[in-house]
Coordinates of C-alpha atoms in Angstrom, one line a residue:
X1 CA -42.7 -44.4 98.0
X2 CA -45.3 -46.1 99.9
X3 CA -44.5 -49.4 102.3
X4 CA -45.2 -52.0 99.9
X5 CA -43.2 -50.9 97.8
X6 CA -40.2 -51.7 100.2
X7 CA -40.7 -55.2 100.2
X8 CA -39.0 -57.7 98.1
X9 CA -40.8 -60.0 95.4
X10 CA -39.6 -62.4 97.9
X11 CA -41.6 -61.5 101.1
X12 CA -44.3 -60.6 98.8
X13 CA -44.6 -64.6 97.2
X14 CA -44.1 -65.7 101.1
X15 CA -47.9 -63.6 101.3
X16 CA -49.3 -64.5 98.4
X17 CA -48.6 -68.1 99.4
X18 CA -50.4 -67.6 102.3
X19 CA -53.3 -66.2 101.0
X20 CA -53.2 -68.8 97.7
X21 CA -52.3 -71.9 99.9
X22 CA -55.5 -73.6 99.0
X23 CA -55.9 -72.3 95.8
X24 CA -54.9 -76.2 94.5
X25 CA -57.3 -77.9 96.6
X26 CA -61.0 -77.3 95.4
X27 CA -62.8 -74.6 93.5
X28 CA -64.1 -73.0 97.2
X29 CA -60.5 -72.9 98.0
X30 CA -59.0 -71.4 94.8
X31 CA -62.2 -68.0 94.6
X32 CA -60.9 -67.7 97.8
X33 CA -57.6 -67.1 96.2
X34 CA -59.1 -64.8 93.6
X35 CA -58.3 -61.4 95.8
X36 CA -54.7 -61.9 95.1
X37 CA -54.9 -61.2 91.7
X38 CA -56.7 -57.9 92.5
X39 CA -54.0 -55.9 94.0
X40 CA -52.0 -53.7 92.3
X41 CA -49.8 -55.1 88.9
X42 CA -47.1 -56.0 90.6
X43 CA -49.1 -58.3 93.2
X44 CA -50.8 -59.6 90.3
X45 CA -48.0 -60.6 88.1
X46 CA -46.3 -62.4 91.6
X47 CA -49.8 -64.1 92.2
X48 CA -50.9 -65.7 88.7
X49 CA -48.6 -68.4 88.6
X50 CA -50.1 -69.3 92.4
X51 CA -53.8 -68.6 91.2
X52 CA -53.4 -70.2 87.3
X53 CA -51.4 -73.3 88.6
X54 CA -54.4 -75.8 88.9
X55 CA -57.1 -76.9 86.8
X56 CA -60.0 -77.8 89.1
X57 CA -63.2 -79.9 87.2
X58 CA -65.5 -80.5 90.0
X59 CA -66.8 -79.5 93.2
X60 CA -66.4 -82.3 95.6
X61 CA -64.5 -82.5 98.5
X62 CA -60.8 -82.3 98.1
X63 CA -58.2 -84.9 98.2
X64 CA -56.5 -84.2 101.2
X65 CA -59.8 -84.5 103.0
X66 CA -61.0 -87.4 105.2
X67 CA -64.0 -90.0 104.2
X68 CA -67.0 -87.4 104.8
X69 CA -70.4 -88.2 102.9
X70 CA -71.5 -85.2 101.4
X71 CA -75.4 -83.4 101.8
X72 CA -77.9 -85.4 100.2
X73 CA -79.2 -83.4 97.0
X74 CA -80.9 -84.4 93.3
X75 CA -80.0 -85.8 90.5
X76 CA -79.6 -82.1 88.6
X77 CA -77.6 -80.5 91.4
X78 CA -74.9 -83.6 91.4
X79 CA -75.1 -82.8 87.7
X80 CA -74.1 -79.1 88.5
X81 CA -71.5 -79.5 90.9
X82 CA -69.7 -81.9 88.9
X83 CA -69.9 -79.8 85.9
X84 CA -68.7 -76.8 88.1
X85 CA -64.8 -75.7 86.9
X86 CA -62.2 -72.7 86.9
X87 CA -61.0 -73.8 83.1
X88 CA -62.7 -71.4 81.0
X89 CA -61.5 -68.7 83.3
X90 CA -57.9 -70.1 82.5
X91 CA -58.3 -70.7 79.2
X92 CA -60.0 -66.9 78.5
X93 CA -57.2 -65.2 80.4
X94 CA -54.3 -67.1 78.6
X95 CA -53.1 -69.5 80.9
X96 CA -54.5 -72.7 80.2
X97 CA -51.4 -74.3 79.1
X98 CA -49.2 -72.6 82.4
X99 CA -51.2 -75.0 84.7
X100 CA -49.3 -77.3 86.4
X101 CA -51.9 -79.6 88.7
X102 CA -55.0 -81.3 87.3
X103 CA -57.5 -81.6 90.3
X104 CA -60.9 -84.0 89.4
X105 CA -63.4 -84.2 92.5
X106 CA -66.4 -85.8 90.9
X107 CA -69.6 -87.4 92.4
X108 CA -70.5 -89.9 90.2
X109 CA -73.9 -90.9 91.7
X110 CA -76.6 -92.4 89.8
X111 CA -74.9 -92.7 86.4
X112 CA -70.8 -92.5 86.9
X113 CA -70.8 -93.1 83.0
X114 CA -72.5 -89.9 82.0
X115 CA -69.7 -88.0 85.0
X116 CA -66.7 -90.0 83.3
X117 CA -67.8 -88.4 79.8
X118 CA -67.9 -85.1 80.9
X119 CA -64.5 -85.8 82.6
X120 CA -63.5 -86.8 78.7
X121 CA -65.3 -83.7 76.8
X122 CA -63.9 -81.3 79.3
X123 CA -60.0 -82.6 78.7
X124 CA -59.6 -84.2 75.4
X125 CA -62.2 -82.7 72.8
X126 CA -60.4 -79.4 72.4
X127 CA -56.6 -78.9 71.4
X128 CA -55.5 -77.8 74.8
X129 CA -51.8 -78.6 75.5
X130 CA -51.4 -80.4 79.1
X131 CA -47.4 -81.1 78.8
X132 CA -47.2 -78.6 81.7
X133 CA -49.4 -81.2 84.1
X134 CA -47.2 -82.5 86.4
X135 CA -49.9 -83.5 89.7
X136 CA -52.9 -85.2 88.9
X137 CA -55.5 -85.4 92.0
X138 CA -58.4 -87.6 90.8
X139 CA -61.5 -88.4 93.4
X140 CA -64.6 -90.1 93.7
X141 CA -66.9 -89.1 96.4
X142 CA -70.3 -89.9 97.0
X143 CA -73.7 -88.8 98.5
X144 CA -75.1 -91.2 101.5
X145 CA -76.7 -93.3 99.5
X146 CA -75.2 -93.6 96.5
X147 CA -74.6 -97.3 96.5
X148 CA -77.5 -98.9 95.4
X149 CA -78.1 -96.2 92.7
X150 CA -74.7 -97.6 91.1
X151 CA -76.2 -100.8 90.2
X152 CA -77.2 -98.4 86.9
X153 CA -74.5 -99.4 85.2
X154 CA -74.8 -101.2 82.2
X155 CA -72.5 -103.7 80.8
X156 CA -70.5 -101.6 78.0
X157 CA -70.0 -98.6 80.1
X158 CA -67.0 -100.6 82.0
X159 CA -65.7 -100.6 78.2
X160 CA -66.0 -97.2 77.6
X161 CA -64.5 -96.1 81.1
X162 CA -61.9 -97.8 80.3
X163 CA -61.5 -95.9 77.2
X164 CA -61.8 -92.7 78.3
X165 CA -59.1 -93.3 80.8
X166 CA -56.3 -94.2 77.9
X167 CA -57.8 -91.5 76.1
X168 CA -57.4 -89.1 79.1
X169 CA -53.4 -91.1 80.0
X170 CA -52.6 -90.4 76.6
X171 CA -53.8 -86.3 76.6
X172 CA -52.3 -85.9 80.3
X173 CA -49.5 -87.8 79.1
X174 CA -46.6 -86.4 81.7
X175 CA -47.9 -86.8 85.5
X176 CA -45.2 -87.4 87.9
X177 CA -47.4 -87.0 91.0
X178 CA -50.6 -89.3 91.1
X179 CA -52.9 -89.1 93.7
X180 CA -56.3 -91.4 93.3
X181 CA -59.0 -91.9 95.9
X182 CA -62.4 -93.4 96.0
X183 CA -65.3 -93.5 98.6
X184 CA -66.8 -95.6 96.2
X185 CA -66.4 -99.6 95.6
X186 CA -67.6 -99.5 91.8
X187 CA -66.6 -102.1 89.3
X188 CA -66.6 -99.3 86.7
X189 CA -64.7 -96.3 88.4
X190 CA -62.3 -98.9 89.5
X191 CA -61.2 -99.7 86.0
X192 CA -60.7 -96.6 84.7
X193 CA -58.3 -95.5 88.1
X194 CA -56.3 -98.9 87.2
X195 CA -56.0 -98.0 83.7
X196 CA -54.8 -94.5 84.7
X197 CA -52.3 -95.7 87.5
X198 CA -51.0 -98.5 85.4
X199 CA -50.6 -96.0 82.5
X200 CA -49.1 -93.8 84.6
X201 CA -47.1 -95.9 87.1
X202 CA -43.5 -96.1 85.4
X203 CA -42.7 -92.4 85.0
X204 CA -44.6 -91.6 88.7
X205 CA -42.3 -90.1 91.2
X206 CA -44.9 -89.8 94.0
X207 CA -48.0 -91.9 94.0
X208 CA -50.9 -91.8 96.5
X209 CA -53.6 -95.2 95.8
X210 CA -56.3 -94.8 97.9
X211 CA -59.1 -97.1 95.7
X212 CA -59.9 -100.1 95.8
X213 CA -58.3 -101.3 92.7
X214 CA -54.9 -103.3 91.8
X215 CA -51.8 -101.9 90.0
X216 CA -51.0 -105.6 89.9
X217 CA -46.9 -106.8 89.6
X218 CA -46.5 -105.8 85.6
X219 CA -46.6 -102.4 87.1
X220 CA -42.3 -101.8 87.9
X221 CA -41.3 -98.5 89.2
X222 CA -37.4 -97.3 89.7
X223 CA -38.2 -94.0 90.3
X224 CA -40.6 -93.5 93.5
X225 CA -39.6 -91.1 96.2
X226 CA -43.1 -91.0 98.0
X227 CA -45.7 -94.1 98.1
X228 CA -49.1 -94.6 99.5
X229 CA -50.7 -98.2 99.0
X230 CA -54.2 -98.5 100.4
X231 CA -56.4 -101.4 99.2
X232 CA -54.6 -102.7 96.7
X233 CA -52.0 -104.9 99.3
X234 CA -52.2 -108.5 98.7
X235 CA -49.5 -110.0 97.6
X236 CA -51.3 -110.0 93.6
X237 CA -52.4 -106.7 93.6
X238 CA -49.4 -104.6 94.7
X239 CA -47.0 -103.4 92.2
X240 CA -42.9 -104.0 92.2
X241 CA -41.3 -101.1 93.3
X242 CA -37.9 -100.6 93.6
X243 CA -37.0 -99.4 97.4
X244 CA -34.1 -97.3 96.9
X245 CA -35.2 -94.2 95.9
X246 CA -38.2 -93.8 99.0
X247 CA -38.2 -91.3 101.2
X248 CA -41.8 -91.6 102.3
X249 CA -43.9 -95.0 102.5
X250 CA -47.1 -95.5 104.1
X251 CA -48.9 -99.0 104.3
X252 CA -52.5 -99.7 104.7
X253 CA -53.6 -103.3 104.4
X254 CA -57.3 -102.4 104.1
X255 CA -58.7 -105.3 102.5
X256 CA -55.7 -108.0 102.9
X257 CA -52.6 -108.4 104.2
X258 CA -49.5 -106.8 102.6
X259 CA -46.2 -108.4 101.9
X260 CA -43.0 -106.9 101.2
X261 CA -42.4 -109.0 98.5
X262 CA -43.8 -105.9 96.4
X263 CA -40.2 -104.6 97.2
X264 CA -38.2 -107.2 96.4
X265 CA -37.1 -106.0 93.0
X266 CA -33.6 -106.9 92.7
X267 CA -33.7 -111.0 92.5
X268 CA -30.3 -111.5 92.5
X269 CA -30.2 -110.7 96.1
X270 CA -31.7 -112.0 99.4
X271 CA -31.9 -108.4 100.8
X272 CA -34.6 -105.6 100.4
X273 CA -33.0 -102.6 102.0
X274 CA -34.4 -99.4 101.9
X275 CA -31.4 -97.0 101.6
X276 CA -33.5 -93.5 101.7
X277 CA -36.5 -94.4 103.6
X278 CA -37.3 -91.6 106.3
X279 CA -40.8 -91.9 107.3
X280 CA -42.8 -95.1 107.4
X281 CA -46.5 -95.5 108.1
X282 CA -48.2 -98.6 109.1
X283 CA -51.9 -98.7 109.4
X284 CA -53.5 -102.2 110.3
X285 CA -57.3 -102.2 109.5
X286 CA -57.9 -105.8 109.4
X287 CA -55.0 -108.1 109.4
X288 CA -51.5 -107.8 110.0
X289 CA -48.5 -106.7 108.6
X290 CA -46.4 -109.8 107.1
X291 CA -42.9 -109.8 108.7
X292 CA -39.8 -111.8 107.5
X293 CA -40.2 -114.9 109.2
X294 CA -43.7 -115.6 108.2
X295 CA -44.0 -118.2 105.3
X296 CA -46.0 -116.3 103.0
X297 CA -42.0 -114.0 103.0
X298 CA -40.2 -116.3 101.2
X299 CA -38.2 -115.3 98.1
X300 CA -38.1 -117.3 94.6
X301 CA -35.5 -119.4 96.3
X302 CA -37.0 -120.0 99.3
X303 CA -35.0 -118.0 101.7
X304 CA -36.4 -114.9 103.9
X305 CA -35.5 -111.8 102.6
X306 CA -33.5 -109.4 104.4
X307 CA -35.5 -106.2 105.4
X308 CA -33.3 -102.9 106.6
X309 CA -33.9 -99.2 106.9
X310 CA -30.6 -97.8 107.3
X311 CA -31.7 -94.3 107.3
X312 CA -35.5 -94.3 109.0
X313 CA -35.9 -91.5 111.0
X314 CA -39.7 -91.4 111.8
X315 CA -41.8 -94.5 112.7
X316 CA -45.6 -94.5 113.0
X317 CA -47.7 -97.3 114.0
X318 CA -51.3 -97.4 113.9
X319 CA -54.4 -99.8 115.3
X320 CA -50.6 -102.6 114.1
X321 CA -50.4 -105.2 116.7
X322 CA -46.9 -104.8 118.1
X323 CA -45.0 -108.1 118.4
X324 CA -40.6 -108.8 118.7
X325 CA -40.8 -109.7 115.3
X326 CA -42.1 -106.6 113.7
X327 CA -39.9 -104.2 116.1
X328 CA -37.0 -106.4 115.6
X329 CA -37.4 -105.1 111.4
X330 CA -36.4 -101.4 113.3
X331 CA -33.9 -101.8 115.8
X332 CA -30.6 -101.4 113.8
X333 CA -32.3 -97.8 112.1
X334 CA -31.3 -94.4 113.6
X335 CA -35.3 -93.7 114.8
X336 CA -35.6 -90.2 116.4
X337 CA -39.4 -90.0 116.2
X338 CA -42.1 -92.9 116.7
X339 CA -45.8 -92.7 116.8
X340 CA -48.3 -95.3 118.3
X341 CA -51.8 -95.3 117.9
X342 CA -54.0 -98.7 118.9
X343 CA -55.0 -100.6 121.8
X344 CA -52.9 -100.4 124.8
X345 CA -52.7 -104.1 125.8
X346 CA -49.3 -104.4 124.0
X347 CA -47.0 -100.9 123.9
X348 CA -44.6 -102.4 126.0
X349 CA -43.5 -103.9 123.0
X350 CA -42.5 -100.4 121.9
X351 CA -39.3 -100.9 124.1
X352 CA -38.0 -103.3 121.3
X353 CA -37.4 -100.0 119.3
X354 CA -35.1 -98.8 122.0
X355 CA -37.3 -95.5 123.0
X356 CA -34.4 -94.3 125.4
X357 CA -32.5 -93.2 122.4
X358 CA -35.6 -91.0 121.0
X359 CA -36.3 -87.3 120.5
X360 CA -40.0 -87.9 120.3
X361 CA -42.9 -90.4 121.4
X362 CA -46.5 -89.9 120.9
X363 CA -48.8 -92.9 122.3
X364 CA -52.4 -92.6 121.5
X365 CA -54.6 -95.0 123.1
X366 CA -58.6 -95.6 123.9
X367 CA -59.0 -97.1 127.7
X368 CA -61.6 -98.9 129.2
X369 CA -63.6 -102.0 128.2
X370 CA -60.9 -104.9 128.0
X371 CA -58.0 -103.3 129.1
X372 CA -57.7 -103.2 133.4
X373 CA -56.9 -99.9 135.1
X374 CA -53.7 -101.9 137.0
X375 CA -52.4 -102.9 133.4
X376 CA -53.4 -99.4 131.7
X377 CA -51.0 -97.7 134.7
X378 CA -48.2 -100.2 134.6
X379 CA -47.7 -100.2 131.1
X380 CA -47.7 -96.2 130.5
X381 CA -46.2 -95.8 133.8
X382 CA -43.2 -98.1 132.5
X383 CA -43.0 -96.9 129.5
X384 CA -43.1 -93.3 130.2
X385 CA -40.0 -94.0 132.5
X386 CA -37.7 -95.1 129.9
X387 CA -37.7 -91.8 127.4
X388 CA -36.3 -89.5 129.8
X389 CA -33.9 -88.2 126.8
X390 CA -36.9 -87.4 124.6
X391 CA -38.1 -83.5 124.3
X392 CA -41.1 -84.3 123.0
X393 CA -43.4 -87.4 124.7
X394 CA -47.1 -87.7 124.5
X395 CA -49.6 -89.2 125.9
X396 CA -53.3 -89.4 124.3
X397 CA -55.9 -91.3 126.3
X398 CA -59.5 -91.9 124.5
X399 CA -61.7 -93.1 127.9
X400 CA -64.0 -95.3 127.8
X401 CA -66.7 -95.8 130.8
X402 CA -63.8 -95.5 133.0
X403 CA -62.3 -92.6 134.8
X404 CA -58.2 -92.1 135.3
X405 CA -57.3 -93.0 138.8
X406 CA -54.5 -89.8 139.6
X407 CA -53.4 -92.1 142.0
X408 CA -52.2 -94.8 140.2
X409 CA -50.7 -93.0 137.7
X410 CA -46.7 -91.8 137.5
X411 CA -45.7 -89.9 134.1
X412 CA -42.4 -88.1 135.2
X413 CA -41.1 -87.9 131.8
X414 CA -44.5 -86.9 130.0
X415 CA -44.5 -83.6 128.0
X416 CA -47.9 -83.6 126.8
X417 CA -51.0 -84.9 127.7
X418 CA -54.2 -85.4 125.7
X419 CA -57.4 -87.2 127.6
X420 CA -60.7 -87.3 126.1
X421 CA -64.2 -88.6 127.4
X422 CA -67.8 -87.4 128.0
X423 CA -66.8 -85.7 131.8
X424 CA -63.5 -85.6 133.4
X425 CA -63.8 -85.0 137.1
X426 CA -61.8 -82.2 138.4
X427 CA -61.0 -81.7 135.0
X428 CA -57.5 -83.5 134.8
X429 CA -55.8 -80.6 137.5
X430 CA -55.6 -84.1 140.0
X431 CA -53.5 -85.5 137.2
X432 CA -50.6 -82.9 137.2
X433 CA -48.5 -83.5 140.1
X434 CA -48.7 -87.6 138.2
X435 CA -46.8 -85.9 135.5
X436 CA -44.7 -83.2 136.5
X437 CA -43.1 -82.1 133.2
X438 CA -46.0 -82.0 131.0
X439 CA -46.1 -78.0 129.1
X440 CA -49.1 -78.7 127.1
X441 CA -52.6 -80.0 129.2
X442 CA -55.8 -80.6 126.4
X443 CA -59.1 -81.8 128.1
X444 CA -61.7 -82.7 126.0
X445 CA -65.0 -83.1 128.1
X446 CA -67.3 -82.8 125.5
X447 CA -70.0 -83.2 127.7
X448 CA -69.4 -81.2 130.5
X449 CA -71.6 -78.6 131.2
X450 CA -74.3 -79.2 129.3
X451 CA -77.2 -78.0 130.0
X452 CA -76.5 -76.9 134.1
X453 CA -78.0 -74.5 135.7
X454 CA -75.8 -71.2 136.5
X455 CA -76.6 -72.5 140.0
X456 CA -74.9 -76.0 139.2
X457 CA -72.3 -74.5 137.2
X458 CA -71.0 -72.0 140.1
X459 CA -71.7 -74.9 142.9
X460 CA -69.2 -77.1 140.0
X461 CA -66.8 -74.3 140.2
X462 CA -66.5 -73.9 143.9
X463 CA -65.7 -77.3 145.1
X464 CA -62.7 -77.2 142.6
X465 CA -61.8 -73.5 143.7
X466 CA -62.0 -75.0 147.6
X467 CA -59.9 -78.4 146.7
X468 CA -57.6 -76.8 144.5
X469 CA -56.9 -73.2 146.5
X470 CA -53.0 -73.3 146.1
X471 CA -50.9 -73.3 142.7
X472 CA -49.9 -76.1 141.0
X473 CA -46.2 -77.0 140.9
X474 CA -46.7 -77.3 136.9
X475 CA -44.3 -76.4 134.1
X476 CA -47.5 -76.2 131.7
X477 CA -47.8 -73.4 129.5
X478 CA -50.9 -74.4 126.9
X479 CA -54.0 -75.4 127.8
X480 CA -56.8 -76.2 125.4
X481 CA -60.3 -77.3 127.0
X482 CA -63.3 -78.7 124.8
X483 CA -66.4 -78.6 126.3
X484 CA -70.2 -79.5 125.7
X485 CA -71.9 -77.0 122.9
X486 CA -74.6 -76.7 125.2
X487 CA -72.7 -74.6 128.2
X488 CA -73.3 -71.6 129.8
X489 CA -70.7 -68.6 129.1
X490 CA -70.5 -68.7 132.8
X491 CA -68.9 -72.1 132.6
X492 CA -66.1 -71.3 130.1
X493 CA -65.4 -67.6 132.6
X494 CA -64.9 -69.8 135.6
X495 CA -62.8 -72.7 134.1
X496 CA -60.8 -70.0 132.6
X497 CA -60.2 -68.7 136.2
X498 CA -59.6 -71.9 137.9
X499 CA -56.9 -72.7 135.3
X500 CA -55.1 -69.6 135.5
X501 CA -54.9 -69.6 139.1
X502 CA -53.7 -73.0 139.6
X503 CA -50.9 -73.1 136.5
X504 CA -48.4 -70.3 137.6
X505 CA -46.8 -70.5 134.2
X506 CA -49.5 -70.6 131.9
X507 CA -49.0 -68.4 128.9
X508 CA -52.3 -69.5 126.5
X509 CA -55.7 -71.0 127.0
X510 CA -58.2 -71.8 124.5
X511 CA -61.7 -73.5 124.9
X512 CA -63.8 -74.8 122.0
X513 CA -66.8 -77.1 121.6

């Protein structure tokens, strides 16, 4: 009996997973999952349902994937890469109708009509049975200059988009995850994602709306658990959802300002409470996030509704301009965990959330053009005093044609630190005494080094060799260093060196460019 055939059908899913994680994802992701299957039968009957779990029409980028324009290319190859699919594999090998996931990542440049009917001939012209699609994962994407090509579109093709999406809602007739993105502001793509989200809406449990489109208020929902809203968050456009049942709920008011009215779906009461809420994202692109007292709040009757989040856990704020009245919404809920990402002028007003009582704070901020150095260090140096109870605190500084005065900066209860600009002199090591906790040290110079001399490099390396001779009292244990792609070897061996001398308990350093 050979090794392998020790180990459980348990530890051998646990590997399989690993190896099939992002067979879901895009077609790159799921041939690289394709190895699985050739193992020996009993790998191969564990790995099919990981392998066969996702139809994947498309070759675009993948859902979970930021805004990144993709290489410009013709007409013909956009017409083979959105033609490009793992279905007829499933369908000749049996399991077609075993597929759980439905992942579309089209790029409908030039002519989205003719990419929407292909969408349509691929899923509803043969007798396929999709009852077993429970996640749909729909995107646009688009080449860098796709929008003018758009214009293409003539005036029935909205009509027919539209079509094919009921006709597409009605074949992929039980989703319970919807996940919809678009790089794309197109009159016609936008209809047919609003005809499959309101189609869809009522039976969601998790939905992710990352288009431009509206669900608009005669879409109702008792049943979400997880909610994204981006775009669609004026006060018209958002949908009624009923808060009790979210766990997960994360606001971005792209294009207009967002209201909680969306959530106010009991109207016999004055409250909106959400009772399972654990994690809440706030992203402010443009405007503001509405809070209670604001007059555009009022209920029916008049009144300001009563917002409450009994059992929120994690907090995350970002480019949201902080004021008492939106930390005021947080104070009575049992936060262990709260993230900050903006403009530093105003995280004092992260005190309203009572930080002492947290197990974790991360502050991102970029420093520099309007903010002074004497405000930047009073205000982290403040803040950074009051979460002596947390076990996890960081601090990520963006600098911007400033450098960070050591001396004016005090961190005692800093576990991490994260700075970023073009050169950072002595390469933060002046910094450590500031903030005598910190375990994990990243310095991202992304221009240091480039293009020295071996001469300038080693001349670099001695100065900080000569000031910094003796070792650091430091507690830090990672270090990761980004420099310039344009370096010498010589300059990643000697900043190597220097950091391992001067941290007496460093356990792992990376460098990267």
């Amino acid at each position: 009996m050979s090794t392998f055939d020790l180990l459980t059908d348990d530890v051998i899913r646990c590997i399989l997973q690993l190896q099939t994680k992002n067979a879901t994802k895009c077609l790159s992701g799921w041939k690289s999952a394709l190895p699985a299957l050739a193992m020996c039968r009993r790998w191969r009957a564990l790995a099919i349902p990981l392998v066969y779990s996702a139809i994947i029409i498309g070759d675009g980028p993948q859902i979970e994937q930021t805004y990144m324009p993709i290489d410009r290319c013709s007409i013909a190859a956009l017409d083979s890469q959105n033609q490009k699919t793992n279905m007829r594999l499933l369908v000749d090998n049996g399991y077609i109708g075993s597929a759980k996931e439905l992942v579309v990542s089209l790029t409908p440049d030039f002519h989205p009509i003719k990419v929407l009917s292909y969408l349509s001939d691929t899923l509803c012209q043969d007798n396929h049975d999709w009852s077993n699609i429970r996640t749909f994962k729909l995107t646009f994407c688009t080449t860098v200059f796709s929008y003018e090509l758009l214009a293409m579109n003539e005036e029935n093709d909205k009509q027919l988009a539209v079509q094919i999406a009921h006709n597409l809602a009605s074949k992929v007739n039980r989703v319970q995850i919807f996940a919809a993105r678009s790089m794309l502001d197109d009159d016609l793509l936008t209809a047919f994602t609003e005809v499959l989200g309101r189609r869809y809406f009522g039976e969601l449990r998790d939905i992710y709306w990352m288009t431009h489109g509206t669900l608009g208020p005669e879409c109702t929902t008792t049943q979400l658990t997880s909610c994204l809203l981006r775009h669609a968050n004026d006060e018209h456009g958002l949908p009624l959802i009923c808060p009790q049942k979210l766990k997960y709920l994360r606001i971005v008011p792209f294009l207009n300002a967002f209201s909680w009215l969306c959530f106010h779906f009991d109207k016999t009461s004055d409250d909106i409470v959400f009772e399972n809420l654990r994690t809440l994202d706030l992203e402010d692109r443009r405007f503001g996030i509405r809070v209670p007292n604001s007059p555009p709040l009022s209920l029916e009757n008049g009144k300001v509704p009563n917002i409450a989040f009994p059992r929120l856990n994690r907090l995350i704020f970002k480019s949201v301009t902080l004021t008492p009245e939106i930390t005021r919404l947080f104070v009575a809920s049992p936060l262990n965990s709260v993230a900050y990402d903006g403009h530093p002028s105003n995280i004092l007003e992260l005190r309203g959330l009572n930080i002492s009582r947290l197990d974790m704070l991360s502050v991102r901020v970029w420093y520099g053009f309007t903010v002074s150095a004497p405000d930047f260090y009073a205000c982290t140096n403040e803040l950074f005093q009051e979460t002596n109870s947390a076990k996890y605190t960081l601090l990520a500084v963006t600098i911007e044609e400033t450098i960070i005065d050591a001396a004016q900066a005090y961190w005692p209860c800093l576990t991490h630190l994260d700075l970023c600009n073009e050169y950072l002199p002595n390469l933060a090591l002046d910094l450590i005494p500031r903030a005598p906790n910190i375990v994990y040290l990243a310095v991202r110079a992304f221009k240091a080094g480039e293009h020295e001399t071996e001469e300038k490099v080693q001349e670099y390396f001695d100065g900080l060799s000569q000031r910094y001779s003796q070792p650091l009292n430091s507690k830090i244990t990672y270090v990761s260093l980004v420099f310039a792609r344009g370096r010498l070897p010589l300059f990643d061996t000697l900043a190597i060196d220097l950091f391992t001398r001067c941290l007496p308990k460093l356990i792992n350093i990376t460098i990267s460019d």
